[in-house]
RNA sequence: GGCGCCGUAGCCAAGGGGUAAGGCAGAGGUCUGCAAAACCUCCAUUUGGCGGUUCGAAUCCGCCCGGCGCCUCCA
């Protein structure tokens, strides 16, 4: 498969450093609030990559951290009158809930920054020893950017002639270079209030944000990882700083591929609380949207393209997901016709292969979806022509192809699970459907249509077929 | 100001030197008591505008217009 590497700005073939085992690190949420739909676009792409790597037969060590100590988490805890851990726990749990809602495969591990403080201290000591970091008069330990020649290679920013250099103000006076960044910060009163202080050779304090990811990544995955992911905003300075720290400490290349996910916009504007277009997953669920439709929407554009998140888009996605659910059900329920496989079986295999090839091209989901819809249309056409039946071998091949595609898309089972009805409800619906059948038998269409309309308002769709009336719970959006 | 990205039909969205994938919506049709679902047909001589390179450009180059991101611990 090929992936686009932000560092070299080229798309090239990806092979794991260790055959069959891929080491991936994705910058995770800062747990100071509920993650929003934009955050989840990025994480949905993590899940997409995770699933596709597994489709390739790789074992994947996929680490997604929780940043549970930084300015925002500390401020949030202080405002809530809680200890840091008490405050962040809520949002850690919420993230894991939302991830499950959106059908994410469990990641290999979710390290919390606060669990890696000793490793961070040791990491800083190595950097100080190597002359890459220094203790400043204010008690902070800073990374010395000028000591790292390759600084700026990833982002094209941060050269010593950069305009940002002018950004020197009072708080930077203790730095040797304005680009230097904190690895360790001395304890402030608010830090002590919420319990965000740890001991170190430089006194009580807490780690700098950039350091956290370098330490968790190298601790869990080794000095050189295969793929490092993040939102596009993290390219500078976060990822630039991660490279500088990690490579200075280990002497090894840090990440072989850097993938950056483009931000989504909402109604063509940047998402922000002031514009009122700030959505969380749970809010969208409360409005009645299907989790599978949200997932579909987040994945439907290429990850390096801007994605405009709209209600219309969610409605489109709802329809697409419903069509897939209907399709799988139709194939599963199809009557069996005698004989062996026809041309349908090899065609299904070809479409699955095309689907995989598209994803191999830097996770090109839109192109992959074209293969999916071609499969759907060809099989539906064949079913129509054959009066709704198909050969067993064909059906198995089609279902295998569909399962192979959905192993990456992950929407069909997710959609089915949100369409379950309670048993009692089922009896009531069936009774109404039976009553309608009686009415139809006597050509009392007024009654029949009234029942159908009533059920429609509950999201129950009726279909009169040659084998009788079938009913299905569908999703049509809020 | 510095660095970078984007502009494809009503909407969403691929392609990225060889003659515009796919989905949604819409129109007509098959099926149906009527529907629904499904299928068939139609739906961009054209890819923000103007030039240029080329046998050939949506794809390359230049300029212009419009939108956006990063440079502030926002995914």
Coordinates of C-alpha atoms (C1' of nucleotides) in Angstrom, one line a residue:
Chain A
X1 CA 0.0 0.0 0.0
X2 CA 1.0 3.6 -0.5
X3 CA 0.8 6.4 1.9
X4 CA 1.4 10.1 1.7
X5 CA 4.2 11.2 4.1
X6 CA 4.0 14.8 5.2
X7 CA 7.7 14.9 6.0
X8 CA 9.0 14.1 2.5
X9 CA 5.8 15.4 0.9
X10 CA 5.6 12.3 -1.3
X11 CA 3.3 9.3 -1.6
X12 CA 5.3 6.1 -1.5
X13 CA 5.1 2.4 -0.7
X14 CA 4.6 1.5 2.9
X15 CA 6.2 -1.6 4.4
X16 CA 6.5 -2.0 8.2
X17 CA 10.0 -1.9 9.6
X18 CA 9.4 -5.2 11.2
X19 CA 7.6 -7.5 8.7
X20 CA 4.0 -8.2 9.7
X21 CA 4.0 -5.9 12.6
X22 CA 3.2 -2.2 12.3
X23 CA 3.9 0.4 15.0
X24 CA 1.5 3.3 14.9
X25 CA 1.1 6.3 17.1
X26 CA -1.7 8.7 16.9
X27 CA -2.0 11.9 18.9
X28 CA -5.1 11.4 21.0
X29 CA -7.6 13.8 22.7
X30 CA -6.7 16.3 25.3
X31 CA -9.3 15.3 27.9
X32 CA -10.5 18.7 29.1
X33 CA -13.9 18.5 27.3
X34 CA -16.1 16.3 25.2
X35 CA -14.4 15.6 21.9
X36 CA -16.2 17.2 19.0
X37 CA -17.1 15.9 15.5
X38 CA -13.9 17.5 14.1
X39 CA -11.8 15.5 16.6
X40 CA -13.6 12.4 15.6
X41 CA -12.9 12.9 11.9
X42 CA -9.3 12.5 12.7
X43 CA -9.9 9.5 15.0
X44 CA -12.2 7.9 12.4
X45 CA -9.2 8.1 10.0
X46 CA -7.1 6.4 12.6
X47 CA -9.7 3.6 12.7
X48 CA -9.7 3.4 8.9
X49 CA -6.0 3.0 8.8
X50 CA -6.1 0.5 11.6
X51 CA -8.7 -1.6 9.9
X52 CA -6.9 -1.4 6.5
X53 CA -3.6 -2.4 7.9
X54 CA -5.3 -5.4 9.5
X55 CA -6.9 -6.3 6.2
X56 CA -3.4 -6.5 4.9
X57 CA -2.7 -9.1 7.5
X58 CA -0.5 -7.0 9.7
X59 CA -0.5 -7.1 13.4
X60 CA -0.9 -3.5 14.4
X61 CA 0.3 -1.9 17.6
X62 CA -1.8 1.2 17.5
X63 CA -1.2 3.6 20.4
X64 CA -3.5 6.6 20.9
X65 CA -2.7 8.6 24.0
X66 CA -4.7 10.7 26.4
X67 CA -3.2 14.1 27.1
X68 CA -4.4 14.3 30.7
X69 CA -2.1 17.0 32.0
X70 CA -1.7 20.3 30.3
X71 CA -2.8 23.9 30.7
X72 CA -6.4 23.2 29.7
X73 CA -7.0 20.1 31.8
X74 CA -5.5 21.9 34.8
X75 CA -7.6 25.0 34.3
X76 CA -10.6 22.8 33.8
X77 CA -10.0 20.9 37.0
X78 CA -9.4 24.1 39.0
X79 CA -12.6 25.6 37.7
X80 CA -14.6 22.5 38.6
X81 CA -13.0 22.3 42.0
X82 CA -11.7 18.8 41.3
X83 CA -8.4 17.1 41.3
X84 CA -6.9 16.7 37.8
X85 CA -7.6 13.0 37.6
X86 CA -11.2 13.4 38.7
X87 CA -11.8 16.0 36.0
X88 CA -10.1 14.1 33.1
X89 CA -11.7 10.8 34.0
X90 CA -15.1 12.1 32.7
X91 CA -13.7 12.9 29.3
X92 CA -11.6 9.8 29.0
X93 CA -14.8 7.8 29.6
X94 CA -16.7 9.9 27.2
X95 CA -14.1 9.5 24.5
X96 CA -14.2 5.7 24.9
X97 CA -18.0 5.7 24.7
X98 CA -18.0 7.8 21.6
X99 CA -15.4 5.7 20.0
X100 CA -17.5 2.6 20.6
X101 CA -20.6 4.4 19.3
X102 CA -18.8 5.1 16.0
X103 CA -17.7 1.5 15.7
X104 CA -13.9 2.0 16.3
X105 CA -11.9 -1.1 16.6
X106 CA -10.3 -1.0 20.1
X107 CA -6.8 0.6 19.8
X108 CA -3.9 -1.4 21.3
X109 CA -3.5 1.0 24.2
X110 CA -4.5 4.4 25.5
X111 CA -1.5 5.6 27.6
X112 CA -2.2 8.5 29.8
X113 CA 0.5 11.1 30.1
X114 CA 0.3 11.2 33.9
X115 CA 1.3 7.5 34.0
X116 CA 4.5 8.2 32.2
X117 CA 6.0 10.9 34.4
X118 CA 9.1 8.9 35.5
X119 CA 9.9 8.0 31.9
X120 CA 9.5 11.7 31.0
X121 CA 11.9 12.7 33.7
X122 CA 14.4 10.1 32.5
X123 CA 13.9 11.3 28.9
X124 CA 14.6 14.9 29.9
X125 CA 17.8 13.9 31.7
X126 CA 19.1 12.2 28.6
X127 CA 18.4 15.4 26.6
X128 CA 20.2 17.5 29.2
X129 CA 23.1 15.1 29.2
X130 CA 23.4 15.3 25.5
X131 CA 23.3 19.1 25.5
X132 CA 19.9 19.3 23.9
X133 CA 18.2 20.8 26.9
X134 CA 19.0 23.1 29.7
X135 CA 17.7 24.3 33.0
X136 CA 16.6 28.0 32.9
X137 CA 16.6 30.5 35.7
X138 CA 12.8 30.3 36.0
X139 CA 13.1 26.6 37.0
X140 CA 11.9 25.3 33.6
X141 CA 13.8 22.9 31.5
X142 CA 13.8 23.9 27.9
X143 CA 14.7 22.0 24.7
X144 CA 17.4 23.8 22.9
X145 CA 16.1 24.1 19.3
X146 CA 19.4 25.4 17.8
X147 CA 21.0 22.1 18.9
X148 CA 18.9 20.2 16.4
X149 CA 20.0 20.8 12.8
X150 CA 16.9 19.2 11.2
X151 CA 14.5 21.4 13.0
X152 CA 11.8 22.7 10.6
X153 CA 12.1 19.9 8.1
X154 CA 8.6 18.7 8.7
X155 CA 6.7 22.0 8.7
X156 CA 9.0 24.3 6.9
X157 CA 8.7 26.6 9.8
X158 CA 10.9 27.4 12.8
X159 CA 14.1 28.2 11.0
X160 CA 16.2 30.7 12.9
X161 CA 15.3 33.4 10.4
X162 CA 11.7 32.8 10.8
X163 CA 9.4 35.7 11.4
X164 CA 8.1 34.0 14.5
X165 CA 11.4 34.7 16.0
X166 CA 10.2 38.2 16.6
X167 CA 7.6 36.8 19.0
X168 CA 9.8 37.4 22.0
X169 CA 8.0 38.7 25.0
X170 CA 8.4 38.7 28.8
X171 CA 7.7 35.1 29.4
X172 CA 10.3 34.0 27.0
X173 CA 13.2 35.9 28.6
X174 CA 14.5 32.8 30.3
X175 CA 14.9 31.0 27.0
X176 CA 18.2 31.0 25.1
X177 CA 16.3 31.0 21.8
X178 CA 12.7 32.0 21.3
X179 CA 12.0 28.7 19.5
X180 CA 13.0 26.7 22.6
X181 CA 10.1 25.0 24.3
X182 CA 9.4 23.7 27.8
X183 CA 10.1 20.1 28.6
X184 CA 9.5 20.6 32.3
X185 CA 7.6 23.4 34.0
X186 CA 8.0 24.3 37.6
X187 CA 4.9 23.9 39.8
X188 CA 2.5 26.9 39.9
X189 CA -0.1 27.3 42.7
X190 CA -2.9 26.1 40.5
X191 CA -0.9 23.0 39.6
X192 CA -0.6 22.2 43.3
X193 CA -4.3 22.9 43.9
X194 CA -5.4 20.1 41.5
X195 CA -2.6 17.8 42.3
X196 CA -0.8 18.2 39.0
X197 CA 2.7 18.2 40.4
X198 CA 5.4 15.5 40.3
X199 CA 8.9 15.3 41.7
X200 CA 11.9 15.7 39.5
X201 CA 15.6 16.6 39.7
X202 CA 14.5 20.1 38.9
X203 CA 11.9 20.3 41.7
X204 CA 8.2 19.9 41.8
X205 CA 6.6 20.5 38.4
X206 CA 4.9 18.9 35.4
X207 CA 5.9 17.9 31.9
X208 CA 5.6 20.0 28.8
X209 CA 2.9 18.9 26.3
X210 CA 5.3 18.1 23.4
X211 CA 7.4 15.8 25.5
X212 CA 4.4 13.6 26.5
X213 CA 3.9 12.2 23.0
X214 CA 7.6 11.5 22.4
X215 CA 7.9 9.6 25.6
X216 CA 4.8 7.5 25.3
X217 CA 5.5 6.7 21.6
X218 CA 9.1 5.6 22.2
X219 CA 8.3 3.8 25.5
X220 CA 5.5 1.7 23.9
X221 CA 6.6 1.3 20.3
X222 CA 10.4 1.8 20.2
X223 CA 12.7 4.4 19.0
X224 CA 11.5 4.3 15.4
X225 CA 7.8 4.0 14.7
X226 CA 6.2 3.2 11.4
X227 CA 3.4 5.7 11.2
X228 CA 2.7 8.8 13.3
X229 CA -0.8 10.4 12.9
X230 CA -2.4 13.6 13.9
X231 CA -4.6 16.5 12.9
X232 CA -3.1 18.9 10.5
X233 CA -2.9 21.6 13.2
X234 CA -0.4 19.5 15.1
X235 CA 2.2 19.6 12.3
X236 CA 3.7 22.7 13.8
X237 CA 4.9 23.0 16.5
X238 CA 3.8 19.8 18.1
X239 CA 5.1 17.2 15.7
X240 CA 8.2 19.3 14.7
X241 CA 9.1 19.3 18.4
X242 CA 8.4 15.6 18.8
X243 CA 10.9 14.9 16.1
X244 CA 13.5 17.1 17.6
X245 CA 13.2 15.6 21.1
X246 CA 12.9 12.0 20.1
X247 CA 15.7 12.0 17.6
X248 CA 18.0 14.0 19.9
X249 CA 17.3 11.5 22.7
X250 CA 17.5 8.3 20.7
X251 CA 19.8 9.1 17.8
X252 CA 17.3 7.2 15.6
X253 CA 14.8 8.4 13.0
X254 CA 11.5 8.9 14.9
X255 CA 8.7 8.1 12.5
X256 CA 8.9 6.7 9.0
X257 CA 5.6 8.1 7.8
X258 CA 3.7 11.2 9.0
X259 CA 0.0 11.3 8.2
X260 CA -1.9 14.5 8.8
X261 CA -5.7 14.6 8.7
X262 CA -7.3 17.7 7.3
X263 CA -9.7 19.6 9.5
X264 CA -13.4 19.3 8.8
X265 CA -15.6 22.4 8.5
X266 CA -19.2 22.7 9.6
X267 CA -21.5 24.4 7.2
X268 CA -18.5 25.6 5.3
X269 CA -17.1 27.4 8.3
X270 CA -14.5 26.6 10.8
X271 CA -16.1 24.9 13.8
X272 CA -16.2 27.1 16.8
X273 CA -18.3 27.6 19.9
X274 CA -19.0 31.2 19.0
X275 CA -20.5 30.3 15.6
X276 CA -22.8 27.8 17.2
X277 CA -21.7 25.1 14.8
X278 CA -19.8 23.1 17.4
X279 CA -21.1 19.5 17.5
X280 CA -20.3 16.5 19.7
X281 CA -21.1 13.0 18.8
X282 CA -23.6 12.7 21.6
X283 CA -25.4 15.8 20.6
X284 CA -25.9 14.4 17.1
X285 CA -27.2 11.2 18.5
X286 CA -29.6 13.1 20.7
X287 CA -30.9 14.8 17.5
X288 CA -31.6 11.4 16.1
X289 CA -28.8 10.8 13.7
X290 CA -27.6 7.2 13.1
X291 CA -24.1 6.5 14.4
X292 CA -23.4 4.7 11.2
X293 CA -24.3 7.8 9.2
X294 CA -22.0 9.9 11.3
X295 CA -19.2 7.4 10.7
X296 CA -20.0 7.3 7.0
X297 CA -19.9 11.0 6.7
X298 CA -16.6 11.3 8.5
X299 CA -15.0 8.7 6.3
X300 CA -16.6 9.6 3.0
X301 CA -14.1 12.3 1.9
X302 CA -10.4 11.7 1.4
X303 CA -8.5 12.4 4.7
X304 CA -6.3 15.0 3.1
X305 CA -9.2 16.9 1.7
X306 CA -11.3 19.3 3.5
X307 CA -14.6 17.8 4.6
X308 CA -17.7 20.0 4.9
X309 CA -19.9 18.6 7.6
X310 CA -23.6 19.5 7.1
X311 CA -27.0 18.2 7.9
X312 CA -27.6 17.5 4.2
X313 CA -24.4 15.5 4.2
X314 CA -25.7 13.5 7.2
X315 CA -29.0 12.9 5.4
X316 CA -27.1 11.6 2.3
X317 CA -25.1 9.3 4.5
X318 CA -28.2 8.1 6.2
X319 CA -29.6 7.1 2.8
X320 CA -26.4 5.4 1.8
X321 CA -26.1 3.4 4.9
X322 CA -29.8 2.3 4.6
X323 CA -29.2 1.2 1.1
X324 CA -26.3 -1.0 2.2
X325 CA -28.3 -2.5 5.1
X326 CA -31.1 -3.3 2.7
X327 CA -28.7 -4.7 0.2
X328 CA -27.1 -7.1 2.7
X329 CA -30.4 -8.2 3.9
X330 CA -31.7 -8.8 0.4
X331 CA -28.7 -11.0 -0.5
X332 CA -28.9 -12.9 2.8
X333 CA -32.6 -13.5 2.3
X334 CA -32.4 -14.3 -1.3
X335 CA -33.9 -17.6 -2.3
X336 CA -31.5 -20.2 -3.5
X337 CA -31.5 -21.2 -7.2
X338 CA -30.0 -24.4 -8.4
X339 CA -26.6 -24.6 -10.0
X340 CA -23.1 -23.4 -9.3
X341 CA -21.5 -20.0 -9.4
X342 CA -22.2 -17.7 -12.3
X343 CA -20.2 -14.7 -13.4
X344 CA -21.5 -12.9 -10.3
X345 CA -19.0 -14.6 -8.0
X346 CA -15.8 -13.6 -9.9
X347 CA -17.3 -10.1 -10.4
X348 CA -17.8 -9.7 -6.7
X349 CA -14.2 -10.7 -6.1
X350 CA -13.0 -8.2 -8.7
X351 CA -15.0 -5.4 -7.0
X352 CA -13.5 -6.3 -3.6
X353 CA -10.0 -6.2 -5.2
X354 CA -10.7 -2.8 -6.7
X355 CA -12.0 -1.6 -3.3
X356 CA -8.7 -2.7 -1.7
X357 CA -6.6 -1.1 -4.4
X358 CA -8.3 2.2 -3.9
X359 CA -7.5 2.1 -0.2
X360 CA -4.0 1.1 -1.1
X361 CA -3.7 4.5 -2.8
X362 CA -3.3 6.6 0.3
X363 CA -6.6 5.5 1.8
X364 CA -8.7 6.7 -1.1
X365 CA -12.2 6.0 0.3
X366 CA -14.2 7.8 -2.4
X367 CA -12.7 5.7 -5.1
X368 CA -13.2 2.6 -3.0
X369 CA -16.9 3.5 -2.5
X370 CA -17.3 3.5 -6.3
X371 CA -16.4 -0.2 -6.3
X372 CA -18.8 -0.8 -3.5
X373 CA -21.7 0.7 -5.3
X374 CA -20.9 -1.1 -8.5
X375 CA -21.1 -4.4 -6.6
X376 CA -24.4 -3.4 -5.1
X377 CA -25.9 -2.4 -8.5
X378 CA -24.7 -5.4 -10.4
X379 CA -26.0 -7.8 -7.8
X380 CA -29.3 -6.1 -7.5
X381 CA -29.7 -6.2 -11.2
X382 CA -28.9 -9.9 -11.3
X383 CA -31.4 -10.5 -8.5
X384 CA -34.1 -8.6 -10.3
X385 CA -33.5 -10.6 -13.4
X386 CA -33.5 -13.9 -11.6
X387 CA -36.7 -13.2 -9.7
X388 CA -34.9 -12.6 -6.4
X389 CA -32.9 -15.7 -6.2
X390 CA -29.3 -16.6 -6.7
X391 CA -26.9 -19.6 -6.6
X392 CA -25.5 -20.4 -3.2
X393 CA -21.9 -20.0 -4.4
X394 CA -22.8 -16.6 -5.8
X395 CA -24.4 -15.5 -2.6
X396 CA -21.4 -16.6 -0.6
X397 CA -19.0 -14.7 -2.9
X398 CA -21.1 -11.6 -2.7
X399 CA -21.4 -11.7 1.0
X400 CA -17.7 -12.3 1.3
X401 CA -16.9 -9.3 -0.8
X402 CA -19.4 -7.1 1.1
X403 CA -17.9 -8.3 4.4
X404 CA -14.4 -7.5 3.1
X405 CA -15.4 -4.0 2.3
X406 CA -17.3 -3.4 5.5
X407 CA -14.4 -4.8 7.5
X408 CA -12.8 -1.4 6.6
X409 CA -15.9 0.8 6.4
X410 CA -17.5 -0.7 9.5
X411 CA -21.0 0.7 9.0
X412 CA -23.3 -2.2 8.2
X413 CA -23.3 -4.0 11.5
X414 CA -23.2 -0.6 13.3
X415 CA -26.3 0.4 11.4
X416 CA -28.1 -2.9 12.1
X417 CA -27.4 -2.6 15.8
X418 CA -29.1 0.8 15.9
X419 CA -32.2 -0.6 14.2
X420 CA -33.0 -3.3 16.7
X421 CA -36.6 -3.3 18.1
X422 CA -37.8 -4.7 21.4
X423 CA -39.7 -8.0 21.3
X424 CA -43.0 -6.5 22.5
X425 CA -42.7 -3.8 19.9
X426 CA -42.2 -6.4 17.3
X427 CA -45.4 -8.2 18.3
X428 CA -47.4 -5.0 18.1
X429 CA -46.0 -4.1 14.7
X430 CA -46.7 -7.6 13.4
X431 CA -50.3 -7.3 14.5
X432 CA -50.7 -4.1 12.7
X433 CA -49.1 -5.6 9.6
X434 CA -51.5 -8.5 9.8
X435 CA -54.5 -6.2 10.1
X436 CA -53.3 -4.4 7.1
X437 CA -53.0 -7.6 5.1
X438 CA -56.7 -8.4 6.1
X439 CA -57.7 -5.0 4.8
X440 CA -55.9 -5.4 1.6
X441 CA -57.5 -8.8 1.0
X442 CA -60.8 -7.1 1.1
X443 CA -59.5 -4.3 -1.0
X444 CA -60.0 -1.9 1.8
X445 CA -57.1 0.2 0.8
X446 CA -58.0 3.2 2.8
X447 CA -57.5 1.2 6.0
X448 CA -54.4 -0.5 4.7
X449 CA -52.8 2.9 3.7
X450 CA -53.6 4.4 7.0
X451 CA -51.8 1.6 8.9
X452 CA -48.9 1.9 6.6
X453 CA -48.7 5.7 7.2
X454 CA -48.9 5.2 10.9
X455 CA -46.0 2.7 10.9
X456 CA -44.0 5.0 8.7
X457 CA -44.1 7.7 11.3
X458 CA -42.4 5.2 13.7
X459 CA -39.7 4.5 11.2
X460 CA -41.2 1.2 10.1
X461 CA -41.1 0.6 6.3
X462 CA -43.5 -1.8 4.7
X463 CA -42.8 -3.6 1.4
X464 CA -45.5 -5.7 -0.3
X465 CA -43.7 -8.6 -2.1
X466 CA -44.9 -11.7 -3.8
X467 CA -44.1 -13.6 -0.5
X468 CA -46.2 -11.2 1.6
X469 CA -45.5 -8.0 3.4
X470 CA -42.1 -7.4 4.9
X471 CA -41.5 -4.7 7.5
X472 CA -38.2 -3.2 8.4
X473 CA -37.1 -0.6 10.9
X474 CA -35.2 2.0 8.9
X475 CA -33.4 5.3 9.7
X476 CA -34.4 8.4 7.8
X477 CA -32.6 11.0 9.9
X478 CA -34.2 13.3 12.5
Chain B
rG1 C1' 4.1 39.6 6.8
rG2 C1' 6.1 34.1 6.4
rC3 C1' 4.8 29.0 4.9
rG4 C1' 1.0 26.0 2.6
rC5 C1' -3.8 24.2 0.7
rC6 C1' -8.2 24.4 -2.2
rG7 C1' -12.0 26.0 -6.1
rU8 C1' -15.1 19.6 -10.6
rA9 C1' -23.0 19.3 -12.1
rG10 C1' -28.5 21.5 -7.4
rC11 C1' -25.5 19.0 -3.1
rC12 C1' -21.4 15.6 -1.6
rA13 C1' -17.0 13.9 -3.9
rA14 C1' -12.8 11.1 -7.1
rG15 C1' -9.5 11.7 -11.1
rG16 C1' -4.7 14.8 -11.8
rG17 C1' -1.3 15.2 -19.8
rG18 C1' -5.2 11.4 -23.8
rU19 C1' -10.6 13.1 -24.0
rA20 C1' -15.1 14.1 -16.7
rA21 C1' -15.7 7.7 -11.3
rG22 C1' -19.3 7.1 -7.6
rG23 C1' -23.3 8.7 -4.1
rC24 C1' -27.6 12.0 -3.0
rA25 C1' -31.3 15.0 -5.0
rG26 C1' -34.3 15.5 -9.7
rA27 C1' -37.1 13.8 -14.5
rG28 C1' -39.1 9.7 -17.3
rG29 C1' -40.0 4.3 -17.3
rU30 C1' -40.5 -1.2 -15.4
rC31 C1' -42.8 -3.5 -11.0
rU32 C1' -47.2 -2.3 -7.5
rG33 C1' -54.2 -1.6 -5.8
rC34 C1' -51.2 2.8 -4.7
rA35 C1' -46.6 2.8 -2.6
rA36 C1' -41.8 1.2 -0.9
rA37 C1' -37.4 -1.2 -2.3
rA38 C1' -34.8 -2.5 -6.7
rC39 C1' -33.6 -1.9 -11.7
rC40 C1' -33.4 0.8 -16.7
rU41 C1' -32.9 5.7 -19.2
rC42 C1' -31.7 10.9 -18.7
rC43 C1' -29.0 14.5 -15.7
rA44 C1' -21.0 18.8 -16.5
rU45 C1' -18.8 19.1 -24.8
rU46 C1' -17.2 20.6 -19.3
rU47 C1' -13.7 21.0 -14.4
rG48 C1' -13.5 29.7 -10.8
rG49 C1' -11.6 33.4 -14.9
rC50 C1' -7.9 34.9 -18.6
rG51 C1' -3.5 33.7 -21.0
rG52 C1' 0.5 30.2 -22.2
rU53 C1' 3.1 25.2 -23.1
rU54 C1' 1.4 20.8 -26.0
rC55 C1' -0.8 17.0 -31.5
rG56 C1' -3.9 17.0 -26.9
rA57 C1' -4.9 20.3 -20.3
rA58 C1' -9.7 19.5 -15.4
rU59 C1' -4.7 17.7 -15.0
rC60 C1' 1.7 21.5 -16.4
rC61 C1' 3.2 27.1 -16.2
rG62 C1' 1.8 32.5 -15.3
rC63 C1' -1.5 36.1 -13.7
rC64 C1' -6.3 37.3 -11.6
rC65 C1' -10.7 36.3 -8.6
rG66 C1' -12.8 33.5 -4.5
rG67 C1' -12.3 30.3 -0.1
rC68 C1' -9.3 28.1 3.8
rG69 C1' -5.3 26.4 7.1
rC70 C1' -0.8 26.9 10.1
rC71 C1' 2.7 30.5 12.2
rU72 C1' -1.1 31.4 19.7
rC73 C1' -0.2 23.8 23.9
rC74 C1' -7.5 23.8 18.4
rA75 C1' -7.9 16.9 15.8

